[in-house]
CSV table of C-alpha atoms in Angstrom, one decimal:
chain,number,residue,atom,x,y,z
A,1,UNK,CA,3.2,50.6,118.7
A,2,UNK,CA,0.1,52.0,117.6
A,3,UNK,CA,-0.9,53.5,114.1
A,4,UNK,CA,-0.8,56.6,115.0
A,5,UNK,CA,3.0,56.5,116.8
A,6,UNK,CA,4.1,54.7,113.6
A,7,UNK,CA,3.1,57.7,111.1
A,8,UNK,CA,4.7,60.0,113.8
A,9,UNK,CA,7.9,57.7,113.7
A,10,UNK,CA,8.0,57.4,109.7
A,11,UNK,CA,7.1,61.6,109.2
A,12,UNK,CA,10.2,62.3,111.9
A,13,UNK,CA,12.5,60.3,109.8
A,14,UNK,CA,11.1,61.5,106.4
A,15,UNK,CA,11.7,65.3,107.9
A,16,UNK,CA,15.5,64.4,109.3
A,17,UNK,CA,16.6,62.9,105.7
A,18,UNK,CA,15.1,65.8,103.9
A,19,UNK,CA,16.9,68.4,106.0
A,20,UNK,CA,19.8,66.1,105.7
A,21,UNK,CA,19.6,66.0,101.8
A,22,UNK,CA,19.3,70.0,101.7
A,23,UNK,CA,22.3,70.3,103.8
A,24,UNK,CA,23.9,68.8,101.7
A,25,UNK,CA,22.9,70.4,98.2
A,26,UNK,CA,23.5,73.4,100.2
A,27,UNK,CA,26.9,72.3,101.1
A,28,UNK,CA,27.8,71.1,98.0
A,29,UNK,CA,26.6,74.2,95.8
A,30,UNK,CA,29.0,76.4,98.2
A,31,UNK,CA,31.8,74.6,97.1
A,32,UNK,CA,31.1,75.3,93.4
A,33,UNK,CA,30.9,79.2,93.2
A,34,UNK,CA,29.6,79.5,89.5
A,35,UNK,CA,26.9,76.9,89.0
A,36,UNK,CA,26.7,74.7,86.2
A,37,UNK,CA,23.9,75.5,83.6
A,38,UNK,CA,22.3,73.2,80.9
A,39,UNK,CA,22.4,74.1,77.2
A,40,UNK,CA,22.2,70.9,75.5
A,41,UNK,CA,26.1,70.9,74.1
A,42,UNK,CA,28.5,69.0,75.8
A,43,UNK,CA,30.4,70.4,78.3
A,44,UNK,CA,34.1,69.2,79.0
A,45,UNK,CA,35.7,69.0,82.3
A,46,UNK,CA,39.5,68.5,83.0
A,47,UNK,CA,41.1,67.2,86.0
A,48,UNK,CA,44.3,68.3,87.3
A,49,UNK,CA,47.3,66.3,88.1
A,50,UNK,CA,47.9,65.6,91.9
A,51,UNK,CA,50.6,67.3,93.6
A,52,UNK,CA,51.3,68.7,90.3
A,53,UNK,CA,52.6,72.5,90.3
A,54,UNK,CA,49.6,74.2,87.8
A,55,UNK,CA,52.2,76.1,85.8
A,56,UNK,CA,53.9,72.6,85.0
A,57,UNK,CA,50.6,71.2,83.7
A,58,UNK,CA,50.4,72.7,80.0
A,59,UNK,CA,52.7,69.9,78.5
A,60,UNK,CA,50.8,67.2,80.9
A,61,UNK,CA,47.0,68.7,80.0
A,62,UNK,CA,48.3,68.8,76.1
A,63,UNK,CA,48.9,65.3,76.3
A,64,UNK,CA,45.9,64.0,77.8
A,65,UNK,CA,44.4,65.5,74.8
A,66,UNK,CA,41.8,68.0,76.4
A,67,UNK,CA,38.5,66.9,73.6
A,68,UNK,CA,37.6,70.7,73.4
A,69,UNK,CA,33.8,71.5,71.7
A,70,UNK,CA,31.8,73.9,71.3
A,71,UNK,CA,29.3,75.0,73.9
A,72,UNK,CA,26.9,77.3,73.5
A,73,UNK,CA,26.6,80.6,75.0
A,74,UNK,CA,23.7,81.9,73.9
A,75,UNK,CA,21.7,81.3,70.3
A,76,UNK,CA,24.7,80.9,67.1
A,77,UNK,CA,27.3,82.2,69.8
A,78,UNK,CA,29.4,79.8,71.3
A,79,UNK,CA,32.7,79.3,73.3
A,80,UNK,CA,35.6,76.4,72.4
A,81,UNK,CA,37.7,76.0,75.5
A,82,UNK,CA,39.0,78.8,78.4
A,83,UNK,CA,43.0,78.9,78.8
A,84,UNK,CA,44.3,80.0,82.0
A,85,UNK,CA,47.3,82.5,80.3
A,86,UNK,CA,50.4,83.6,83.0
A,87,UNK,CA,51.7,85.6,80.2
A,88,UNK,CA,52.4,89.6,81.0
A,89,UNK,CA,52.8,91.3,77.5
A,90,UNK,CA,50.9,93.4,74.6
A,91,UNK,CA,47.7,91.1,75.0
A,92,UNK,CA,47.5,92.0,79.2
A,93,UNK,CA,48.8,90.7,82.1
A,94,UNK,CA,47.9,87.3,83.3
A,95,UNK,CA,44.7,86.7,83.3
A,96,UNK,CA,41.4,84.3,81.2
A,97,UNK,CA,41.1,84.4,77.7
A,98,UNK,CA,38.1,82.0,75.7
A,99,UNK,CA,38.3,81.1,72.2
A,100,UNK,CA,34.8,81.9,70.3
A,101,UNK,CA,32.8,81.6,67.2
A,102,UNK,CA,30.1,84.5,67.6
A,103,UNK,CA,28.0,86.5,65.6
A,104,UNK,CA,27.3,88.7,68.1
A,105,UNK,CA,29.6,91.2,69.8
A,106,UNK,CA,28.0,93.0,72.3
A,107,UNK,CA,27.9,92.8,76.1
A,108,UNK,CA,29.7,90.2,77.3
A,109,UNK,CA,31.0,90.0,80.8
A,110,UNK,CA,32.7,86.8,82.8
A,111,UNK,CA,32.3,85.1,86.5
A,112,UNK,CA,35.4,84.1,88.1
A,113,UNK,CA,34.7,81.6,90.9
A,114,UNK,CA,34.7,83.7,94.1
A,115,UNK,CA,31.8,85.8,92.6
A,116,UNK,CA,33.4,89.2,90.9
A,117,UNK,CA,32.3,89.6,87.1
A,118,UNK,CA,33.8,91.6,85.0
A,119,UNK,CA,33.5,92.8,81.2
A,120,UNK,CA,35.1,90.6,79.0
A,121,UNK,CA,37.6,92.3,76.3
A,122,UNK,CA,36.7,91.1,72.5
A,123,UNK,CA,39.5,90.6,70.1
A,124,UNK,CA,38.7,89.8,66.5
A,125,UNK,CA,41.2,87.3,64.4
A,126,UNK,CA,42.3,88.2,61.7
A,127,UNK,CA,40.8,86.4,58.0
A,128,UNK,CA,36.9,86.1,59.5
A,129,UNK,CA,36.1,87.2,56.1
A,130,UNK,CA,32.8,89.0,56.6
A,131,UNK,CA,31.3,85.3,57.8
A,132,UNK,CA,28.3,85.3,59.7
A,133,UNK,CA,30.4,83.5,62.3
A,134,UNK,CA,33.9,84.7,63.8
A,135,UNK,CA,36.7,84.1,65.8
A,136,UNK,CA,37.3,85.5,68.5
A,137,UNK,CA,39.0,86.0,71.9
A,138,UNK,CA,37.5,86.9,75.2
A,139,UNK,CA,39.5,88.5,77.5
A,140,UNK,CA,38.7,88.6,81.2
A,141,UNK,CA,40.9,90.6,83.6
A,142,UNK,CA,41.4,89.2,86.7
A,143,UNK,CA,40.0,90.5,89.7
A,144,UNK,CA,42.1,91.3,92.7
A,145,UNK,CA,40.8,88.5,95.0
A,146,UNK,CA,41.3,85.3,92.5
A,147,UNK,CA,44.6,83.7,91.8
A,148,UNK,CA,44.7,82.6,88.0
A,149,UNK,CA,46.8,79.1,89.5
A,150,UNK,CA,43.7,78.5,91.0
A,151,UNK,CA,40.8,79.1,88.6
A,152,UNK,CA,39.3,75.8,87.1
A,153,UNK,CA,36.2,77.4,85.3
A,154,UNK,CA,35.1,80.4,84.3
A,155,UNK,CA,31.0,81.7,83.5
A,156,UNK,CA,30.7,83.7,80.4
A,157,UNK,CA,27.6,86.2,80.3
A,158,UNK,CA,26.0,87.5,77.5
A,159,UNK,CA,23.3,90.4,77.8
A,160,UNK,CA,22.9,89.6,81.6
A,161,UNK,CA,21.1,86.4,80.7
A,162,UNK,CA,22.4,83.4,78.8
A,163,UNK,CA,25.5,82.0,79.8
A,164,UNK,CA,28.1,79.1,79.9
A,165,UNK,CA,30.4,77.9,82.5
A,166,UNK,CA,33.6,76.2,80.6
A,167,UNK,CA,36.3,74.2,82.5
A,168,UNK,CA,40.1,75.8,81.7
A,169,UNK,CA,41.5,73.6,79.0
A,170,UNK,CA,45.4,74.8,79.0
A,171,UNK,CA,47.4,76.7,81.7
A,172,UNK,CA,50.2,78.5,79.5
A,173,UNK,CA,53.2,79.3,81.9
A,174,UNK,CA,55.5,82.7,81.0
A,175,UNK,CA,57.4,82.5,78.4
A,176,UNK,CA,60.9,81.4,80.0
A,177,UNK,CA,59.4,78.6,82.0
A,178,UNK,CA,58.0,76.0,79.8
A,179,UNK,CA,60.3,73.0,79.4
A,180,UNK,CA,59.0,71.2,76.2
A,181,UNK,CA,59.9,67.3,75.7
A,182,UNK,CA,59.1,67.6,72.0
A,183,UNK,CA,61.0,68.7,69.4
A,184,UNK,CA,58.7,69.5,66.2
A,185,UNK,CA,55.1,68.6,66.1
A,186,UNK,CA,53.1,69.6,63.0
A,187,UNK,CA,49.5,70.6,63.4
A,188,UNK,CA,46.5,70.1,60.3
A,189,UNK,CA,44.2,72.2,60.8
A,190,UNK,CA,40.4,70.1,59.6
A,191,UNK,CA,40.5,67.0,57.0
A,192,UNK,CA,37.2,65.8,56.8
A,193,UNK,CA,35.0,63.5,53.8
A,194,UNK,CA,37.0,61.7,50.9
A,195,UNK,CA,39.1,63.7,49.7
A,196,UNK,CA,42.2,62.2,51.8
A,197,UNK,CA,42.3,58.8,51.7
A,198,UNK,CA,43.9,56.1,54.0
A,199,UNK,CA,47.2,55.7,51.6
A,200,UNK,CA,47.7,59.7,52.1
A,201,UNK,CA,47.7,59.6,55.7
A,202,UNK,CA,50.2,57.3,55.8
A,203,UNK,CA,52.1,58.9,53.0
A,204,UNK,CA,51.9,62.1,55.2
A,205,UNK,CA,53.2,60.4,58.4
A,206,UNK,CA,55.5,57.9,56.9
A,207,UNK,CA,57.6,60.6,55.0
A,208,UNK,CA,57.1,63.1,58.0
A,209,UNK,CA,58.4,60.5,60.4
A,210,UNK,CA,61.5,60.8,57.8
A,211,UNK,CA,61.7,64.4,58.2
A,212,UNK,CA,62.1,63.8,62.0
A,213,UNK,CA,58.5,65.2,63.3
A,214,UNK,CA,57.8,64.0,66.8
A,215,UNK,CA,53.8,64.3,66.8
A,216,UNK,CA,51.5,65.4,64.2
A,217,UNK,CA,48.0,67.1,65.7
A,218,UNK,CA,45.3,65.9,63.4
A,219,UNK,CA,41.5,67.6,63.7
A,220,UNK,CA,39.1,65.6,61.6
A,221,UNK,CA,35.2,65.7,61.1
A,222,UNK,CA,32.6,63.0,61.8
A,223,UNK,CA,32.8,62.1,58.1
A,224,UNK,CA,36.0,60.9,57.8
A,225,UNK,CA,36.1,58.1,55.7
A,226,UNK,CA,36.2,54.3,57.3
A,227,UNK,CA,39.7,53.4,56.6
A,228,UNK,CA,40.9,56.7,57.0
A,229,UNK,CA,39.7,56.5,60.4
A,230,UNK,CA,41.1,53.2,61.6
A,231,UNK,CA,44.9,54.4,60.0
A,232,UNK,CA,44.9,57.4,62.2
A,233,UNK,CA,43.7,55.1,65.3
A,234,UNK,CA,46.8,53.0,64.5
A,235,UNK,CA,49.0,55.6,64.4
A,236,UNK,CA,47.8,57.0,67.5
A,237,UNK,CA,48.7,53.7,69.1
A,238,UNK,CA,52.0,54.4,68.0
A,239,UNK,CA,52.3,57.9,69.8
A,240,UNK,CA,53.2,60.0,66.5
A,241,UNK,CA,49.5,60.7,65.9
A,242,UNK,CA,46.7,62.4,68.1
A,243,UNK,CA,43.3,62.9,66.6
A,244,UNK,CA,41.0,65.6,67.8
A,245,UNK,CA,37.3,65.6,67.1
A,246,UNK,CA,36.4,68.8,65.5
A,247,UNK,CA,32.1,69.1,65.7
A,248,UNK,CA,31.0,72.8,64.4
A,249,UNK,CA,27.5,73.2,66.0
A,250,UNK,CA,26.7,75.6,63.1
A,251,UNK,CA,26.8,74.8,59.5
A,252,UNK,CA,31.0,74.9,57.8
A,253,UNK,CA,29.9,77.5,55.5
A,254,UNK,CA,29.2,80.1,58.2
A,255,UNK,CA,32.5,80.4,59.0
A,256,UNK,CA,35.6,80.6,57.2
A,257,UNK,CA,37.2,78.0,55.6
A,258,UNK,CA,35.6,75.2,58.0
A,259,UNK,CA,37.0,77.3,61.2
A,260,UNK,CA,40.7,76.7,60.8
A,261,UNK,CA,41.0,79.9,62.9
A,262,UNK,CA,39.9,77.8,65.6
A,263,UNK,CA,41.9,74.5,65.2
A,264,UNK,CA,44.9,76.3,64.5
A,265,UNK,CA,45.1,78.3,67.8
A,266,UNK,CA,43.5,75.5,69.7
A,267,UNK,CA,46.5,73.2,68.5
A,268,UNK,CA,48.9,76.6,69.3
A,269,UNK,CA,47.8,76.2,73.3
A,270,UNK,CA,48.5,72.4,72.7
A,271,UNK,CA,52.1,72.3,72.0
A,272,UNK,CA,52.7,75.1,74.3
A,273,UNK,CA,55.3,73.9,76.6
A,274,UNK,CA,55.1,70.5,74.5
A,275,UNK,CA,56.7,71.3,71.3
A,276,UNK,CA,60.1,73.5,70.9
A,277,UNK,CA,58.6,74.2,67.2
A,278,UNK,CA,55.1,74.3,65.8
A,279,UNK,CA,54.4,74.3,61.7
A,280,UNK,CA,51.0,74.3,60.4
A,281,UNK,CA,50.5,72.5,57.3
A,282,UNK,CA,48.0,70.6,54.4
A,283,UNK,CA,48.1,66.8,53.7
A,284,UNK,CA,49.4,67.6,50.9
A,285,UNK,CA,52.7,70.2,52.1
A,286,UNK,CA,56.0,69.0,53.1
A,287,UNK,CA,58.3,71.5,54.8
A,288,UNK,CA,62.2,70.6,53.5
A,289,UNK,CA,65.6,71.4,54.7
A,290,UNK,CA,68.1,72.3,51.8
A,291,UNK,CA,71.2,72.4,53.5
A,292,UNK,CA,73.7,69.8,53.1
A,293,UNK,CA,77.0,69.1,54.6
A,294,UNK,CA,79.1,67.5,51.9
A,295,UNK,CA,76.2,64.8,50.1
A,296,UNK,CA,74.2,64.6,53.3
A,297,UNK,CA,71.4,66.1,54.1
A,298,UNK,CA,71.5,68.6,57.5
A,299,UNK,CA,68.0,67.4,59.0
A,300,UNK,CA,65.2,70.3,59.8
A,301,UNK,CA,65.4,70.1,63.6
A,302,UNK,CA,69.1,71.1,63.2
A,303,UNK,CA,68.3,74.1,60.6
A,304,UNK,CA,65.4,74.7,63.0
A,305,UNK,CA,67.6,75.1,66.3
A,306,UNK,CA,69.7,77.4,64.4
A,307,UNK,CA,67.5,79.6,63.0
A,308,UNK,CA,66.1,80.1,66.1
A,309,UNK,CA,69.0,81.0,67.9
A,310,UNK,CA,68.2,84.6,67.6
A,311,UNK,CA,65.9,84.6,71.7
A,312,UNK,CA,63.8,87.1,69.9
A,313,UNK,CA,62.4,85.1,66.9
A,314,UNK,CA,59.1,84.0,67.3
A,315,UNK,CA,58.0,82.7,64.4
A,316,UNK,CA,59.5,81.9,60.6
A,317,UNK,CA,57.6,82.3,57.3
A,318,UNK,CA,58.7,79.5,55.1
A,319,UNK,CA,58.3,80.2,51.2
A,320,UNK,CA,56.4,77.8,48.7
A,321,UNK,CA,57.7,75.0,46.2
A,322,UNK,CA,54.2,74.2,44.1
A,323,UNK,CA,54.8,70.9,42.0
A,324,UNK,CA,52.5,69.7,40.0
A,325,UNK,CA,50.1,66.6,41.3
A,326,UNK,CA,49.8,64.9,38.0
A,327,UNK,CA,50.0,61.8,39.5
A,328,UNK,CA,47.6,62.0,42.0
A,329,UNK,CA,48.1,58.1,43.4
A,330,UNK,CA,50.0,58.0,46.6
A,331,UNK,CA,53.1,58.1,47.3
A,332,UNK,CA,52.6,61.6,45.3
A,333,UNK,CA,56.0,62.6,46.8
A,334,UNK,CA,57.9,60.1,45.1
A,335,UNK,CA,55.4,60.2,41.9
A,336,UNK,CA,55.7,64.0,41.0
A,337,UNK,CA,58.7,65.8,40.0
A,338,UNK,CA,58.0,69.0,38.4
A,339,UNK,CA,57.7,72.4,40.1
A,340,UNK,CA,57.5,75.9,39.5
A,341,UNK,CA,61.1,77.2,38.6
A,342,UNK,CA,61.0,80.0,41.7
A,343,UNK,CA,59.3,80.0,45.9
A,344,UNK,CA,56.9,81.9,46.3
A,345,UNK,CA,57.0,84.3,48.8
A,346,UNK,CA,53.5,85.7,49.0
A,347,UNK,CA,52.0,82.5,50.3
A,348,UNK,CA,53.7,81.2,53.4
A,349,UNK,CA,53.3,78.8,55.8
A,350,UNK,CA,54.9,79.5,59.4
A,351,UNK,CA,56.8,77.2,61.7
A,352,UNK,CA,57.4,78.8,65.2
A,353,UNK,CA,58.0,79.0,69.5
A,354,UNK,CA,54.4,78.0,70.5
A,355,UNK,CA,54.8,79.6,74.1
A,356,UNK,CA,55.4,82.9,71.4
A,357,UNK,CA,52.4,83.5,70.0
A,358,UNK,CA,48.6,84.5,70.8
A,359,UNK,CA,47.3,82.7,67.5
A,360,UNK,CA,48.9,81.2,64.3
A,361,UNK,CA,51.9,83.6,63.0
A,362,UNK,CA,50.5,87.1,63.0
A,363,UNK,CA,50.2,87.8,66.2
A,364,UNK,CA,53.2,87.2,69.0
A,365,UNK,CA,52.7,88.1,72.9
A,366,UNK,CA,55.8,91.0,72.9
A,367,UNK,CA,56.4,93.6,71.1
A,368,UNK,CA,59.7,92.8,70.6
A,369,UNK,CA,59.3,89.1,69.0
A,370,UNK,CA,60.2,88.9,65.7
A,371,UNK,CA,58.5,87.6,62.9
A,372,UNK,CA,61.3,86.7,59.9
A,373,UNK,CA,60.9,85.1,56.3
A,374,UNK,CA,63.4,82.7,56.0
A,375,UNK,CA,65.7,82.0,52.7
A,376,UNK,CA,65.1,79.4,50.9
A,377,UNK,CA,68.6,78.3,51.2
A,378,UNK,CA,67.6,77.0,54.5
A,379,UNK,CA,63.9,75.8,54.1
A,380,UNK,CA,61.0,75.1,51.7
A,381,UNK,CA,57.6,74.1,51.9
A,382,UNK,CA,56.6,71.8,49.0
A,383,UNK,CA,52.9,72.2,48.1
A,384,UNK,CA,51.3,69.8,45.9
A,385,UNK,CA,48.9,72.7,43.8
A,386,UNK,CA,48.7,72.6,40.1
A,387,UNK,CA,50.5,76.2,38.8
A,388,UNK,CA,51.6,77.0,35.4
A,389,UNK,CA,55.0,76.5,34.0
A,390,UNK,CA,55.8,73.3,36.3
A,391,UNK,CA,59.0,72.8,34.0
A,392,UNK,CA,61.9,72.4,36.5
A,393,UNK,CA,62.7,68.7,37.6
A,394,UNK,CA,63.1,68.1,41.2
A,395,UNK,CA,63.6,64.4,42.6
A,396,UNK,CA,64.2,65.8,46.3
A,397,UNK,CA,62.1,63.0,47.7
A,398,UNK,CA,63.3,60.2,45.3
A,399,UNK,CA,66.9,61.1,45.8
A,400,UNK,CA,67.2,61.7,49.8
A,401,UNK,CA,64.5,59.4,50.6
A,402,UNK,CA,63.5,57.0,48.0
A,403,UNK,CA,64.1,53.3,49.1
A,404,UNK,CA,63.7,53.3,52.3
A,405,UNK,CA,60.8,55.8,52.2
A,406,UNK,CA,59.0,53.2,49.8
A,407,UNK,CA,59.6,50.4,52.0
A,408,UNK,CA,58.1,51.8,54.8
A,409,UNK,CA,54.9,53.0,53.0
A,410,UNK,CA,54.5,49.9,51.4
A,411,UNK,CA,54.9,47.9,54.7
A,412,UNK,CA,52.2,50.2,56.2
A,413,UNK,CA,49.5,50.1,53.1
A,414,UNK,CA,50.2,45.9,53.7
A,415,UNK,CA,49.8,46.2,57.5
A,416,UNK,CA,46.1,48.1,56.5
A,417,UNK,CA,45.0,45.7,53.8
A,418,UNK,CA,44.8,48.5,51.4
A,419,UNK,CA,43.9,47.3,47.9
A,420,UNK,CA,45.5,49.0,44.7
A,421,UNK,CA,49.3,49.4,45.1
């Protein structure tokens, strides 16, 4: 073959793979509707399960522990995760909605996959506190031709220009069909540096385990001390602990309070059609039944499933205990015994039906849910907060749960090599 042929041979081939190659890119970008962009933040992708029903998926997706972050949008707006909602009440029918931290408010629109875009609906939170950055939800209607079963992703728009494409993170099923496995899960909103340490956590899980919580949803910072760390590892071996990374890509002060807005309705879409009943608490808060049958102790999942028994309640506010942290070495539960002589009823913490709600306690998807505070014949939260006039003695924890409480801490602080007890 001469020189010549051979050049004609090698440019034929070259010219075949090339149009082979743009095939198929061409192929393969038809498949995804709304491209992919690049903005430097990570983006998180979730994979459904196989020959799984989508509107079963929300206990199974929950479990997997979608690793939501923040992704940019556009510069010091950015998006947290996209939930597929098959809700029909006072929010909208079925249709997108994306968690956000944004300072700016104007003009955004969304991209559903087959191409329509349409303007997204802002809700503000409430308790943004004048912060530079906010909570918020984007809602996007769906369009006539997409089926929200079938939506994976969704491209948010802001001012025609920048944009994000986010995977869906949860697919929340109406109201009547979730199924949840759990019972009571307990969400904590951010810990973060050294002011928990290891011995707390497991104070915090040890005595919760007592109180008969089924999983406790943890967000933490990168700066979580070492063995405070490797505890909640352990735990999550165990299955009563998940930990979800919580990155802001903007400095904590911008927003309130470390963005507990945002952890506490992310871990809302978690438990729904996990958990029957959601609270939201601190390290250092104890929800507490006091009911009794005879000298026993009527547990909280049983005061739970009776206060609930009402179809309409959606959520319960559960009036405060403060005692006084004198002793601040763990186990502060069985170390601290004087409280306030009254609960207060101005600062509440909320346990409710996750599948209920829209974020945290204020807010519930009907109209006709009910949001009740609940006496504290039936339920307290203990909150370890220094207050005047601690003079009433109170050995709840001692008394119902003292030796075998101890025994199980101690065993855990000599499973971790913890020094100092």
């Amino acid at each position: 073959m001469s020189g010549r042929s051979s050049v004609r041979l090698l440019g034929l081939v070259f010219t075949i793979f090339t149009v082979s190659l743009l095939y198929s890119a061409v192929a393969l970008f038809s498949i995804r509707s709304v491209p992919l962009e690049d903005h430097g933040i990570i983006e998180i992708r979730h994979q459904r399960g196989v020959g799984a029903h989508p509107k079963a998926l929300a206990i199974r997706e929950a479990q997997a522990a979608p690793k939501s972050a923040f992704i940019e949008i556009s510069p010091r707006n950015y998006a947290f995760y996209a939930v597929a909602d098959g809700r029909n009440g006072n929010m909208g029918p079925p249709q997108i909605r994306i968690l956000m931290a944004i300072e700016s408010t104007d003009e955004y629109t969304c991209q559903y996959p087959k191409g329509s875009v349409v303007p997204g609906k802002l809700y503000e939170f409430s308790e943004n506190h004048r912060k530079p950055e906010r909570a918020f939800y984007l809602n996007c209607p769906l369009p006539e031709n997409e089926n929200l079963d079938e939506v994976d992703e969704i491209k948010i728009i802001h001012r025609g220009n920048s944009s994000a494409v986010m995977g869906i993170s949860y697919r929340i099923p109406p109201e009547s069909a979730v199924s949840p496995d759990l019972k009571l899960s307990i969400c904590v909103p951010v810990i973060f540096g050294a002011k928990y340490t290891a011995a707390h956590l497991i104070e915090f899980v040890e005595m919760n385990r007592m109180l008969g919580v089924d999983m406790i949803s943890i967000y933490a910072g990168a700066d979580l001390g070492g063995d405070a760390r490797k505890v909640l590892e352990a735990y999550e071996l165990e299955g009563i602990v998940e930990v979800i990374p919580y990155l802001m890509p903007f400095a904590p002060s911008s927003i309130w309070y470390y963005g507990q807005l945002i952890t506490v309705t992310d871990c809302l879409l978690r438990h729904t059609g996990r958990s029957k009943f959601v609270a939201f608490h601190d390290l250092d808060e104890y929800m507490i039944s006091q009911e009794s049958d005879g000298d026993a102790l009527v547990n909280r999942i049983a005061v739970l499933e009776k206060l609930f028994a009402n179809a309409k309640l959606g959520s319960l506010r559960i009036s405060t205990l403060y005692f006084d942290p004198s002793v601040l070495h763990p186990p502060i539960t069985l170390n601290n015994m004087h409280r306030v002589a009254y609960a207060d009823t101005r600062f509440t913490k909320c346990v409710l039906r996750p599948e209920y709600g829209i974020h945290h306690t204020s807010r519930v998807i009907q109209d006709d849910y009910e949001i009740q505070a609940v006496s504290e014949k039936h339920l307290n939260l203990v909150h370890y907060k220094k207050q005047s006039q601690a003079g009433v003695i109170d050995n709840y924890f001692s008394h119902h749960f003292g030796d075998r409480f101890s025994e199980a801490f101690h065993a855990k602080i000599k499973q971790f090599g913890l020094q100092g007890f």
